[in-house]
Amino acid sequence: TQLLEQSPQFLSIQEGENLTVYCNSSSVFSSLQWYRQEPGEGPVLLVTVVTGGEVKKLKRLTFQFGDARKDSSLHITAAQPGDTGLYLCAGANAGNNRKLIWGLGTSLAVNP
Amino acid sequence: GAVVSQHPSWVICKSGTSVKIECRSLDFQATTMFWYRQFPKQSLMLMATSNEGSKATYEQGVEKDKFLINHASLTLSTLTVTSAHPEDSSFYICSAAGQVVEKLFFGSGTQLSVL
């Protein structure tokens, strides 16, 4: 069974601080997606990384896919209260890239 | 981007009643739809995968007679929670994938509260 270990599970920081969320697996994924979800809403796709070693930036968010495509990280610079939410990573396999393997999620609270 | 509409957004019902949740793809044909269950501040738990015109594939531990899934058209899938009990209270989310677009689009979720 493929697993995605996501850490930390909970994170509470002050506005302006930096943070990194990690997703690790012993399995190789064809791609990995990061989502952000607010309470009472469905997840919203932030980014998809496909190539080993790939780095993508979305404003203050930096996403990296490991060289071996087994792990990924999300780094937020100068966090703001608007970044508060549940961050989810999800990995896809080449054979069935619609049935995602989900991490457990990171609940982030950014305090003003 | 593609839009998936999920209805209702929230529902409160008495124990023993059945509740139907609809998931519609508004601007694309969804050949595959997924149904998830989610507890507060936790990740999504895949319940079942449904393909248009065929029976849904349920994940291990999910009762297919309890959670009835129908994917009768390329734009609509429904999840019916039969004889709901308080332990069925949860946030249910659907997602849809088209034939060409290799992406998932999520509904906004349904909060079910069973009294």
mmCIF file of C-alpha atoms in Angstrom:
data_model
loop_
_atom_site.group_PDB
_atom_site.id
_atom_site.type_symbol
_atom_site.label_atom_id
_atom_site.label_comp_id
_atom_site.label_asym_id
_atom_site.label_seq_id
_atom_site.Cartn_x
_atom_site.Cartn_y
_atom_site.Cartn_z
ATOM 1 C CA THR A 1 0.000 0.000 0.000
ATOM 2 C CA GLN A 2 1.379 3.362 -0.970
ATOM 3 C CA LEU A 3 1.572 5.950 1.752
ATOM 4 C CA LEU A 4 2.389 9.629 1.861
ATOM 5 C CA GLU A 5 3.660 10.847 5.194
ATOM 6 C CA GLN A 6 2.970 14.512 5.666
ATOM 7 C CA SER A 7 4.469 16.599 8.437
ATOM 8 C CA PRO A 8 3.910 18.477 10.556
ATOM 9 C CA GLN A 9 0.260 17.681 11.144
ATOM 10 C CA PHE A 10 -0.406 20.941 12.972
ATOM 11 C CA LEU A 11 1.485 24.211 12.838
ATOM 12 C CA SER A 12 0.756 27.502 14.565
ATOM 13 C CA ILE A 13 3.070 30.406 13.757
ATOM 14 C CA GLN A 14 3.208 34.171 13.902
ATOM 15 C CA GLU A 15 2.734 36.391 10.900
ATOM 16 C CA GLY A 16 5.991 36.930 9.051
ATOM 17 C CA GLU A 17 7.570 33.600 9.937
ATOM 18 C CA ASN A 18 8.666 31.023 7.398
ATOM 19 C CA LEU A 19 7.570 27.405 7.369
ATOM 20 C CA THR A 20 8.076 24.191 5.473
ATOM 21 C CA VAL A 21 5.697 21.276 5.059
ATOM 22 C CA TYR A 22 7.019 17.905 3.985
ATOM 23 C CA CYS A 23 5.527 14.934 2.178
ATOM 24 C CA ASN A 24 7.567 11.755 2.090
ATOM 25 C CA SER A 25 7.057 8.311 0.666
ATOM 26 C CA SER A 26 9.018 5.181 -0.082
ATOM 27 C CA SER A 27 7.168 4.977 -3.390
ATOM 28 C CA VAL A 28 7.817 6.827 -6.615
ATOM 29 C CA PHE A 29 5.052 9.022 -7.963
ATOM 30 C CA SER A 30 4.557 10.207 -11.513
ATOM 31 C CA SER A 31 3.396 13.539 -10.161
ATOM 32 C CA LEU A 32 2.552 15.180 -6.888
ATOM 33 C CA GLN A 33 -0.051 17.804 -6.200
ATOM 34 C CA TRP A 34 -0.459 20.318 -3.414
ATOM 35 C CA TYR A 35 -3.879 21.550 -2.348
ATOM 36 C CA ARG A 36 -5.138 24.141 0.093
ATOM 37 C CA GLN A 37 -8.480 23.748 1.758
ATOM 38 C CA GLU A 38 -10.472 26.179 3.871
ATOM 39 C CA PRO A 39 -13.136 25.043 6.357
ATOM 40 C CA GLY A 40 -16.389 24.072 4.680
ATOM 41 C CA GLU A 41 -14.866 24.126 1.215
ATOM 42 C CA GLY A 42 -13.369 21.607 -1.172
ATOM 43 C CA PRO A 43 -9.604 21.480 -1.773
ATOM 44 C CA VAL A 44 -8.164 23.894 -4.304
ATOM 45 C CA LEU A 45 -5.207 22.809 -6.396
ATOM 46 C CA LEU A 46 -2.117 24.969 -5.852
ATOM 47 C CA VAL A 47 0.431 23.221 -8.021
ATOM 48 C CA THR A 48 1.388 19.974 -9.712
ATOM 49 C CA VAL A 49 5.028 18.909 -9.867
ATOM 50 C CA VAL A 50 6.020 16.263 -12.372
ATOM 51 C CA THR A 51 9.768 16.236 -12.932
ATOM 52 C CA GLY A 52 12.272 15.052 -10.323
ATOM 53 C CA GLY A 53 14.063 18.049 -8.834
ATOM 54 C CA GLU A 54 11.438 20.446 -10.129
ATOM 55 C CA VAL A 55 10.873 23.694 -8.266
ATOM 56 C CA LYS A 56 7.768 25.800 -8.742
ATOM 57 C CA LYS A 57 6.968 29.136 -7.179
ATOM 58 C CA LEU A 58 3.584 30.642 -6.520
ATOM 59 C CA LYS A 59 4.131 34.089 -4.978
ATOM 60 C CA ARG A 60 5.440 33.331 -1.461
ATOM 61 C CA LEU A 61 4.986 29.581 -1.864
ATOM 62 C CA THR A 62 7.805 27.395 -3.176
ATOM 63 C CA PHE A 63 7.160 23.775 -4.089
ATOM 64 C CA GLN A 64 9.869 21.209 -4.704
ATOM 65 C CA PHE A 65 9.702 17.656 -6.004
ATOM 66 C CA GLY A 66 12.494 15.366 -4.872
ATOM 67 C CA ASP A 67 15.005 14.098 -7.386
ATOM 68 C CA ALA A 68 13.715 10.555 -6.981
ATOM 69 C CA ARG A 69 10.070 11.704 -7.103
ATOM 70 C CA LYS A 70 9.406 10.175 -3.687
ATOM 71 C CA ASP A 71 9.085 13.354 -1.670
ATOM 72 C CA SER A 72 8.041 16.954 -1.907
ATOM 73 C CA SER A 73 8.090 20.096 0.166
ATOM 74 C CA LEU A 74 6.097 23.290 0.407
ATOM 75 C CA HIS A 75 7.864 26.340 1.777
ATOM 76 C CA ILE A 76 5.989 29.505 2.689
ATOM 77 C CA THR A 77 7.955 32.706 3.140
ATOM 78 C CA ALA A 78 6.710 35.465 5.421
ATOM 79 C CA ALA A 79 3.440 33.739 6.242
ATOM 80 C CA GLN A 80 0.299 35.831 6.462
ATOM 81 C CA PRO A 81 -3.021 35.175 8.233
ATOM 82 C CA GLY A 82 -4.563 34.562 4.820
ATOM 83 C CA ASP A 83 -2.346 31.503 4.462
ATOM 84 C CA THR A 84 -4.257 29.795 7.256
ATOM 85 C CA GLY A 85 -5.829 26.549 6.121
ATOM 86 C CA LEU A 86 -5.338 22.842 5.587
ATOM 87 C CA TYR A 87 -2.556 21.952 3.163
ATOM 88 C CA LEU A 88 -2.745 18.569 1.497
ATOM 89 C CA CYS A 89 -0.272 16.743 -0.694
ATOM 90 C CA ALA A 90 -1.425 14.004 -3.040
ATOM 91 C CA GLY A 91 0.616 11.682 -5.207
ATOM 92 C CA ALA A 92 -0.389 10.137 -8.498
ATOM 93 C CA ASN A 93 0.799 6.979 -10.213
ATOM 94 C CA ALA A 94 1.527 6.727 -13.903
ATOM 95 C CA GLY A 95 -0.921 3.863 -14.256
ATOM 96 C CA ASN A 96 -3.819 5.675 -12.605
ATOM 97 C CA ASN A 97 -3.125 9.327 -12.126
ATOM 98 C CA ARG A 98 -6.664 10.130 -11.120
ATOM 99 C CA LYS A 99 -6.761 8.009 -7.988
ATOM 100 C CA LEU A 100 -4.550 10.063 -5.737
ATOM 101 C CA ILE A 101 -2.692 8.925 -2.643
ATOM 102 C CA TRP A 102 -3.325 11.577 -0.006
ATOM 103 C CA GLY A 103 -1.128 12.816 2.787
ATOM 104 C CA LEU A 104 -2.736 13.339 6.197
ATOM 105 C CA GLY A 105 -2.694 17.101 5.816
ATOM 106 C CA THR A 106 -1.084 20.005 7.641
ATOM 107 C CA SER A 107 -3.367 22.350 9.512
ATOM 108 C CA LEU A 108 -1.682 25.757 9.454
ATOM 109 C CA ALA A 109 -2.684 28.691 11.626
ATOM 110 C CA VAL A 110 -0.950 32.012 11.048
ATOM 111 C CA ASN A 111 -1.582 34.407 13.913
ATOM 112 C CA PRO A 112 -1.538 38.164 13.343
ATOM 113 C CA GLY B 1 -11.259 26.365 -14.980
ATOM 114 C CA ALA B 2 -13.689 23.500 -14.773
ATOM 115 C CA VAL B 3 -16.471 23.742 -12.230
ATOM 116 C CA VAL B 4 -17.927 21.011 -10.091
ATOM 117 C CA SER B 5 -21.112 21.812 -8.227
ATOM 118 C CA GLN B 6 -21.999 19.848 -5.104
ATOM 119 C CA HIS B 7 -25.386 20.110 -3.464
ATOM 120 C CA PRO B 8 -26.504 20.522 -0.759
ATOM 121 C CA SER B 9 -23.764 22.386 1.097
ATOM 122 C CA TRP B 10 -25.079 21.203 4.419
ATOM 123 C CA VAL B 11 -27.847 18.970 5.627
ATOM 124 C CA ILE B 12 -29.235 18.070 9.023
ATOM 125 C CA CYS B 13 -31.356 14.972 9.276
ATOM 126 C CA LYS B 14 -32.838 12.605 11.805
ATOM 127 C CA SER B 15 -31.304 9.242 12.490
ATOM 128 C CA GLY B 16 -32.726 6.586 10.184
ATOM 129 C CA THR B 17 -33.436 8.830 7.230
ATOM 130 C CA SER B 18 -31.615 8.745 3.900
ATOM 131 C CA VAL B 19 -29.751 11.666 2.431
ATOM 132 C CA LYS B 20 -28.798 12.210 -1.208
ATOM 133 C CA ILE B 21 -25.841 14.347 -2.240
ATOM 134 C CA GLU B 22 -25.404 15.461 -5.833
ATOM 135 C CA CYS B 23 -22.192 16.195 -7.687
ATOM 136 C CA ARG B 24 -22.398 17.846 -11.094
ATOM 137 C CA SER B 25 -19.697 18.772 -13.568
ATOM 138 C CA LEU B 26 -20.975 22.000 -15.101
ATOM 139 C CA ASP B 27 -18.732 22.533 -18.095
ATOM 140 C CA PHE B 28 -17.121 19.212 -18.889
ATOM 141 C CA GLN B 29 -17.995 15.555 -19.127
ATOM 142 C CA ALA B 30 -16.800 13.673 -16.073
ATOM 143 C CA THR B 31 -16.011 10.092 -16.952
ATOM 144 C CA THR B 32 -14.805 9.406 -13.429
ATOM 145 C CA MET B 33 -15.995 10.806 -10.133
ATOM 146 C CA PHE B 34 -14.621 10.208 -6.675
ATOM 147 C CA TRP B 35 -16.372 10.460 -3.328
ATOM 148 C CA TYR B 36 -14.461 11.303 -0.179
ATOM 149 C CA ARG B 37 -15.191 11.615 3.496
ATOM 150 C CA GLN B 38 -13.326 14.053 5.676
ATOM 151 C CA PHE B 39 -13.178 14.687 9.418
ATOM 152 C CA PRO B 40 -12.213 18.105 10.821
ATOM 153 C CA LYS B 41 -8.623 19.112 10.084
ATOM 154 C CA GLN B 42 -7.892 15.696 8.601
ATOM 155 C CA SER B 43 -7.151 14.494 5.125
ATOM 156 C CA LEU B 44 -9.552 13.138 2.546
ATOM 157 C CA MET B 45 -10.538 9.487 2.814
ATOM 158 C CA LEU B 46 -11.490 8.007 -0.525
ATOM 159 C CA MET B 47 -14.775 6.146 -0.252
ATOM 160 C CA ALA B 48 -15.422 5.063 -3.814
ATOM 161 C CA THR B 49 -14.691 5.644 -7.464
ATOM 162 C CA SER B 50 -17.527 5.807 -9.938
ATOM 163 C CA ASN B 51 -17.365 5.598 -13.704
ATOM 164 C CA GLU B 52 -20.277 6.672 -15.849
ATOM 165 C CA GLY B 53 -22.602 3.797 -16.608
ATOM 166 C CA SER B 54 -20.914 1.230 -14.402
ATOM 167 C CA LYS B 55 -20.963 0.164 -10.769
ATOM 168 C CA ALA B 56 -18.877 2.097 -8.316
ATOM 169 C CA THR B 57 -15.687 0.644 -6.894
ATOM 170 C CA TYR B 58 -15.662 0.954 -3.127
ATOM 171 C CA GLU B 59 -12.598 1.233 -0.931
ATOM 172 C CA GLN B 60 -11.972 -1.380 1.716
ATOM 173 C CA GLY B 61 -14.153 -0.864 4.757
ATOM 174 C CA VAL B 62 -16.788 1.243 2.993
ATOM 175 C CA GLU B 63 -20.237 -0.350 3.030
ATOM 176 C CA LYS B 64 -21.653 -0.248 -0.467
ATOM 177 C CA ASP B 65 -25.185 -0.862 0.772
ATOM 178 C CA LYS B 66 -24.831 2.052 3.156
ATOM 179 C CA PHE B 67 -23.339 4.519 0.712
ATOM 180 C CA LEU B 68 -25.128 4.132 -2.613
ATOM 181 C CA ILE B 69 -23.392 5.740 -5.561
ATOM 182 C CA ASN B 70 -25.000 6.338 -8.919
ATOM 183 C CA HIS B 71 -23.166 7.815 -11.911
ATOM 184 C CA ALA B 72 -25.964 7.776 -14.432
ATOM 185 C CA SER B 73 -24.656 10.477 -16.745
ATOM 186 C CA LEU B 74 -21.405 12.133 -17.688
ATOM 187 C CA THR B 75 -22.289 15.180 -15.642
ATOM 188 C CA LEU B 76 -23.950 13.797 -12.538
ATOM 189 C CA SER B 77 -23.043 11.436 -9.744
ATOM 190 C CA THR B 78 -25.013 10.991 -6.543
ATOM 191 C CA LEU B 79 -24.116 9.613 -3.142
ATOM 192 C CA THR B 80 -26.995 8.418 -0.975
ATOM 193 C CA VAL B 81 -26.333 7.783 2.693
ATOM 194 C CA THR B 82 -28.999 5.266 3.606
ATOM 195 C CA SER B 83 -30.472 4.994 7.092
ATOM 196 C CA ALA B 84 -28.086 7.623 8.367
ATOM 197 C CA HIS B 85 -26.812 7.444 11.932
ATOM 198 C CA PRO B 86 -24.887 9.997 14.013
ATOM 199 C CA GLU B 87 -21.592 8.261 13.208
ATOM 200 C CA ASP B 88 -22.199 9.086 9.535
ATOM 201 C CA SER B 89 -21.952 12.778 10.354
ATOM 202 C CA SER B 90 -19.038 14.107 8.356
ATOM 203 C CA PHE B 91 -17.931 16.333 5.503
ATOM 204 C CA TYR B 92 -18.431 14.607 2.148
ATOM 205 C CA ILE B 93 -16.612 15.829 -0.957
ATOM 206 C CA CYS B 94 -16.776 14.768 -4.575
ATOM 207 C CA SER B 95 -14.248 15.268 -7.326
ATOM 208 C CA ALA B 96 -14.525 14.791 -11.045
ATOM 209 C CA ALA B 97 -12.121 14.029 -13.857
ATOM 210 C CA GLY B 98 -12.742 14.452 -17.561
ATOM 211 C CA GLN B 99 -11.715 12.218 -20.388
ATOM 212 C CA VAL B 100 -8.985 14.461 -21.675
ATOM 213 C CA VAL B 101 -8.073 16.723 -18.822
ATOM 214 C CA GLU B 102 -5.897 14.792 -16.424
ATOM 215 C CA LYS B 103 -6.875 16.859 -13.458
ATOM 216 C CA LEU B 104 -9.301 16.532 -10.625
ATOM 217 C CA PHE B 105 -11.839 19.220 -9.858
ATOM 218 C CA PHE B 106 -13.463 19.259 -6.467
ATOM 219 C CA GLY B 107 -16.913 20.128 -5.299
ATOM 220 C CA SER B 108 -17.336 22.447 -2.346
ATOM 221 C CA GLY B 109 -18.383 19.652 -0.031
ATOM 222 C CA THR B 110 -21.473 18.703 1.963
ATOM 223 C CA GLN B 111 -21.553 18.854 5.744
ATOM 224 C CA LEU B 112 -23.881 16.118 6.984
ATOM 225 C CA SER B 113 -25.130 16.205 10.563
ATOM 226 C CA VAL B 114 -27.262 13.292 11.722
ATOM 227 C CA LEU B 115 -29.191 13.903 14.940
#
